[in-house]
């Protein structure tokens, strides 16, 4: 059958093959689509028709499209893959879209589209594989290029390919109700029909995978391919099960012969097993020709045929001469009567026969007419369908023609616009980057106020840069005009120089001619002179030639200069035109930026106003929370010092002054929120801290100042909340006054000054001398204590014996070690103190440094006094213990007290020391030595006490029962007395410590306890 170039039959076949009816695709339509790809050597027509189909709106339509497209990839022209790669992303998007539909054909379409994408990617990566995957063993080896890495990768890709095929296989079977004969229904056949292509692909992929795995096992270790074997085994079981289930369906039995896989998978660890492998072959029986494909014969004109048949029969009966000359009476008159009768009878008989034949003919004609009418009805129906398809084709043609015209117009417009916008786009790239920055700044506007200000500055800077760029364009224009003027003047100067050179050459030429005449005259007088003249003439002629060449070069240079001048004029005009265009574009951009800047400024003002109101709201909440916490019972136990209250009040007053100045600026300039906003949060924070600190200070103050302080704190909180509320309301922001808050803070500060402790009665200028004196006195006290301990040790050795001597030596020895450790600590403290003074005083004197840091100096003096006093008390306690007049407990308490005093001295020294100071390390080591020595004193004292108690153990062997009972009762009474005394002593110790802290607080500048006044 001759192929035609008209694409209409292909379009009709594609539309018939891919429709919304849930029936299988007819083979003749699919075959027409395949032949169409071979005829046009591609799939352009297929995709042009498919792109107009609503594949995303009808699942059955999409399913049948996948089936036809799969057939084209397998059996169509090789260029089908190239024409279809560009639609790969659209297929992926459609697959994801259908994947959201879990019912009907949704999941089927999603998996089938994913399979088609995988098939396209596989054949794109491996172009040696044809679409139907039919290859010989030699071609398979050539596809891997005899490289084991290529074979390894190819096997992985085949596994992925086969996995997609099996997923589609299983999904189709799981979507069917296998309990009924679904394969004989139209809907079931619609779903099962694409599996024929899947079976054909799977058979080849399984065969190639087995051969590649045997090849890999011959080159690589078995452990490396363990993953390949596991994956193959899983796919082998799935494929075997699916082949078995498919072969039992009635639908596949008449269309395809499905092979059966072996019972066990191949053993790849045994190389000889390759010879046992049998490639599965799928057999498709020869298809009977479709009745739709039979050619339609042309109808015969029955009227003409019947007329011709009647004429032939009439000629046979009556003869051709009779029909040619029916009125020849001469020949008839010559006949006899008998002949006429016979002839008439014969004619009657023939007429009767003809009548019968005519009746038969009429009957046959009636039957033929009925058949022809039925055939005509069929042809009319088909003609109507063809006319409908023709009308559709005409509509599509008109639509395509309109689209073509529109595309041509768009192409022309695009080409014109592209030529004109190429340069504009290149220059506008920087502006687009600036606009993208502006968009990013707009998105970050709400998050950070500082970023908004910086972005506003950047926009202003860009506008200034645009204006500068406009000025640069004007300057470049002026520079080009100046350069053009200079080039023109230079060209005129060169022209004048050339004219002067030519005049000079003419004069030299005239002079040379005169000299030549003179030489010719003198030539006759002297031969030697003539020869010289000839030589001179030759040189002059050479000079003349050289000058002629120079003149020619000058003329060439003049022509080049003229050309360059013309080029400069053209360049100048072009630059002027481009500068004008760029200037207009920059002006447009400037207007856009100004409008954008205005919008951003308005948005910035709104955001700033909302940010200020939000900050004021949070500030009010913070102050209100502080006022509420003043009434909280949990806050009653909190105490504070007057110094801390004064520092907080001073900071709050300064912040209130700054807030007042910022408020004034904001009233003068409504956009000056950047000065008001940073003052709100510190103001609320400092006022809240002042209120809480005032409340805590009132807890340790006398009754009358405490009540006044607490009342002022509450009033200050209320005034602060009122002031912030006035700031928050746009109607009352102008009348907001911070003076009431400042007045309350001043009154709080005055009460804080009244509550400050008296401190030491020492002048600040005397603190430096007092520190040195106390440190020297401490060192002297320690040396004195060490000398007394040595003296006591000598007396003990001379007067004591036995256990007493051993106990006294141990105790006095540990006390001596403690004194030495304290002496080392005092020296280290002096060195660290000297280093602190040298590093912190700057240009001031040590006394000025001590006076400036009076609190620290007073603490250092107190710690030094405590160390000296503790050393003296401990020596006295040790003397009493050695003499037998003291107790071991007193000695242990003294040693612990002196350890605490040295810890106070270390803490006072560390306050202002550098953490990396070497003297600080020495002081810390000395402090650890004092602690060890204190522990040694306590241990030796406890050991001596235990030895003495063992010596004085009680003997009850000579006592009677009554005496023992009496002693037991006395012991119980003594125990009760001692317990009562112990409890009283503990209460006394607590009161003493409390009083000690109060007195130490007065000395150190702490708060004075109210109980002392009462």
PDB file of N, CA and C in Angstrom, residues 371-401:
ATOM      1  N   UNK A 371     -28.848  -4.681  -0.940  1.00  0.00           N
ATOM      2  CA  UNK A 371     -27.471  -4.783  -0.431  1.00  0.00           C
ATOM      3  C   UNK A 371     -26.710  -3.483  -0.628  1.00  0.00           C
ATOM      4  N   UNK A 372     -26.904  -2.886  -1.830  1.00  0.00           N
ATOM      5  CA  UNK A 372     -26.182  -1.632  -2.096  1.00  0.00           C
ATOM      6  C   UNK A 372     -26.671  -0.508  -1.191  1.00  0.00           C
ATOM      7  N   UNK A 373     -27.978  -0.505  -0.911  1.00  0.00           N
ATOM      8  CA  UNK A 373     -28.465   0.520  -0.002  1.00  0.00           C
ATOM      9  C   UNK A 373     -27.866   0.357   1.406  1.00  0.00           C
ATOM     10  N   UNK A 374     -27.792  -0.928   1.843  1.00  0.00           N
ATOM     11  CA  UNK A 374     -27.143  -1.151   3.144  1.00  0.00           C
ATOM     12  C   UNK A 374     -25.686  -0.715   3.118  1.00  0.00           C
ATOM     13  N   UNK A 375     -25.031  -1.094   1.978  1.00  0.00           N
ATOM     14  CA  UNK A 375     -23.632  -0.682   1.851  1.00  0.00           C
ATOM     15  C   UNK A 375     -23.520   0.842   1.787  1.00  0.00           C
ATOM     16  N   UNK A 376     -24.509   1.457   1.075  1.00  0.00           N
ATOM     17  CA  UNK A 376     -24.483   2.917   0.973  1.00  0.00           C
ATOM     18  C   UNK A 376     -24.700   3.556   2.342  1.00  0.00           C
ATOM     19  N   UNK A 377     -25.565   2.929   3.152  1.00  0.00           N
ATOM     20  CA  UNK A 377     -25.780   3.462   4.508  1.00  0.00           C
ATOM     21  C   UNK A 377     -24.494   3.382   5.319  1.00  0.00           C
ATOM     22  N   UNK A 378     -23.805   2.216   5.174  1.00  0.00           N
ATOM     23  CA  UNK A 378     -22.526   2.096   5.888  1.00  0.00           C
ATOM     24  C   UNK A 378     -21.527   3.137   5.417  1.00  0.00           C
ATOM     25  N   UNK A 379     -21.498   3.289   4.048  1.00  0.00           N
ATOM     26  CA  UNK A 379     -20.563   4.275   3.515  1.00  0.00           C
ATOM     27  C   UNK A 379     -20.934   5.693   3.937  1.00  0.00           C
ATOM     28  N   UNK A 380     -22.257   5.972   3.991  1.00  0.00           N
ATOM     29  CA  UNK A 380     -22.665   7.300   4.440  1.00  0.00           C
ATOM     30  C   UNK A 380     -22.257   7.548   5.892  1.00  0.00           C
ATOM     31  N   UNK A 381     -22.423   6.487   6.729  1.00  0.00           N
ATOM     32  CA  UNK A 381     -22.000   6.642   8.137  1.00  0.00           C
ATOM     33  C   UNK A 381     -20.494   6.878   8.227  1.00  0.00           C
ATOM     34  N   UNK A 382     -19.776   6.062   7.405  1.00  0.00           N
ATOM     35  CA  UNK A 382     -18.322   6.246   7.428  1.00  0.00           C
ATOM     36  C   UNK A 382     -17.948   7.610   6.857  1.00  0.00           C
ATOM     37  N   UNK A 383     -18.727   8.023   5.792  1.00  0.00           N
ATOM     38  CA  UNK A 383     -18.449   9.335   5.210  1.00  0.00           C
ATOM     39  C   UNK A 383     -18.728  10.448   6.229  1.00  0.00           C
ATOM     40  N   UNK A 384     -19.828  10.261   6.986  1.00  0.00           N
ATOM     41  CA  UNK A 384     -20.116  11.261   8.030  1.00  0.00           C
ATOM     42  C   UNK A 384     -18.991  11.321   9.063  1.00  0.00           C
ATOM     43  N   UNK A 385     -18.488  10.105   9.438  1.00  0.00           N
ATOM     44  CA  UNK A 385     -17.364  10.081  10.399  1.00  0.00           C
ATOM     45  C   UNK A 385     -16.144  10.749   9.807  1.00  0.00           C
ATOM     46  N   UNK A 386     -15.881  10.433   8.501  1.00  0.00           N
ATOM     47  CA  UNK A 386     -14.733  11.060   7.852  1.00  0.00           C
ATOM     48  C   UNK A 386     -14.911  12.568   7.764  1.00  0.00           C
ATOM     49  N   UNK A 387     -16.171  12.999   7.446  1.00  0.00           N
ATOM     50  CA  UNK A 387     -16.413  14.439   7.389  1.00  0.00           C
ATOM     51  C   UNK A 387     -16.221  15.096   8.757  1.00  0.00           C
ATOM     52  N   UNK A 388     -16.669  14.339   9.803  1.00  0.00           N
ATOM     53  CA  UNK A 388     -16.456  14.873  11.158  1.00  0.00           C
ATOM     54  C   UNK A 388     -14.970  14.979  11.472  1.00  0.00           C
ATOM     55  N   UNK A 389     -14.219  13.919  11.113  1.00  0.00           N
ATOM     56  CA  UNK A 389     -12.774  13.964  11.336  1.00  0.00           C
ATOM     57  C   UNK A 389     -12.132  15.052  10.490  1.00  0.00           C
ATOM     58  N   UNK A 390     -12.687  15.192   9.230  1.00  0.00           N
ATOM     59  CA  UNK A 390     -12.162  16.241   8.367  1.00  0.00           C
ATOM     60  C   UNK A 390     -12.413  17.612   8.967  1.00  0.00           C
ATOM     61  N   UNK A 391     -13.636  17.769   9.529  1.00  0.00           N
ATOM     62  CA  UNK A 391     -13.945  19.051  10.161  1.00  0.00           C
ATOM     63  C   UNK A 391     -13.018  19.296  11.353  1.00  0.00           C
ATOM     64  N   UNK A 392     -12.782  18.215  12.141  1.00  0.00           N
ATOM     65  CA  UNK A 392     -11.842  18.362  13.255  1.00  0.00           C
ATOM     66  C   UNK A 392     -10.453  18.717  12.760  1.00  0.00           C
ATOM     67  N   UNK A 393     -10.048  18.026  11.656  1.00  0.00           N
ATOM     68  CA  UNK A 393      -8.725  18.312  11.107  1.00  0.00           C
ATOM     69  C   UNK A 393      -8.656  19.749  10.588  1.00  0.00           C
ATOM     70  N   UNK A 394      -9.766  20.195   9.955  1.00  0.00           N
ATOM     71  CA  UNK A 394      -9.771  21.580   9.471  1.00  0.00           C
ATOM     72  C   UNK A 394      -9.697  22.574  10.631  1.00  0.00           C
ATOM     73  N   UNK A 395     -10.479  22.238  11.688  1.00  0.00           N
ATOM     74  CA  UNK A 395     -10.417  23.115  12.854  1.00  0.00           C
ATOM     75  C   UNK A 395      -9.026  23.135  13.456  1.00  0.00           C
ATOM     76  N   UNK A 396      -8.444  21.920  13.547  1.00  0.00           N
ATOM     77  CA  UNK A 396      -7.077  21.865  14.075  1.00  0.00           C
ATOM     78  C   UNK A 396      -6.119  22.595  13.158  1.00  0.00           C
ATOM     79  N   UNK A 397      -6.356  22.433  11.825  1.00  0.00           N
ATOM     80  CA  UNK A 397      -5.479  23.118  10.875  1.00  0.00           C
ATOM     81  C   UNK A 397      -5.604  24.631  11.010  1.00  0.00           C
ATOM     82  N   UNK A 398      -6.859  25.084  11.125  1.00  0.00           N
ATOM     83  CA  UNK A 398      -7.041  26.530  11.307  1.00  0.00           C
ATOM     84  C   UNK A 398      -6.430  27.011  12.626  1.00  0.00           C
ATOM     85  N   UNK A 399      -6.656  26.186  13.665  1.00  0.00           N
ATOM     86  CA  UNK A 399      -6.054  26.558  14.952  1.00  0.00           C
ATOM     87  C   UNK A 399      -4.535  26.588  14.861  1.00  0.00           C
ATOM     88  N   UNK A 400      -3.970  25.549  14.215  1.00  0.00           N
ATOM     89  CA  UNK A 400      -2.506  25.514  14.066  1.00  0.00           C
ATOM     90  C   UNK A 400      -2.018  26.642  13.181  1.00  0.00           C
ATOM     91  N   UNK A 401      -2.830  26.946  12.117  1.00  0.00           N
ATOM     92  CA  UNK A 401      -2.432  28.050  11.246  1.00  0.00           C
ATOM     93  C   UNK A 401      -2.454  29.380  12.009  1.00  0.00           C
TER      94      UNK A 401
END
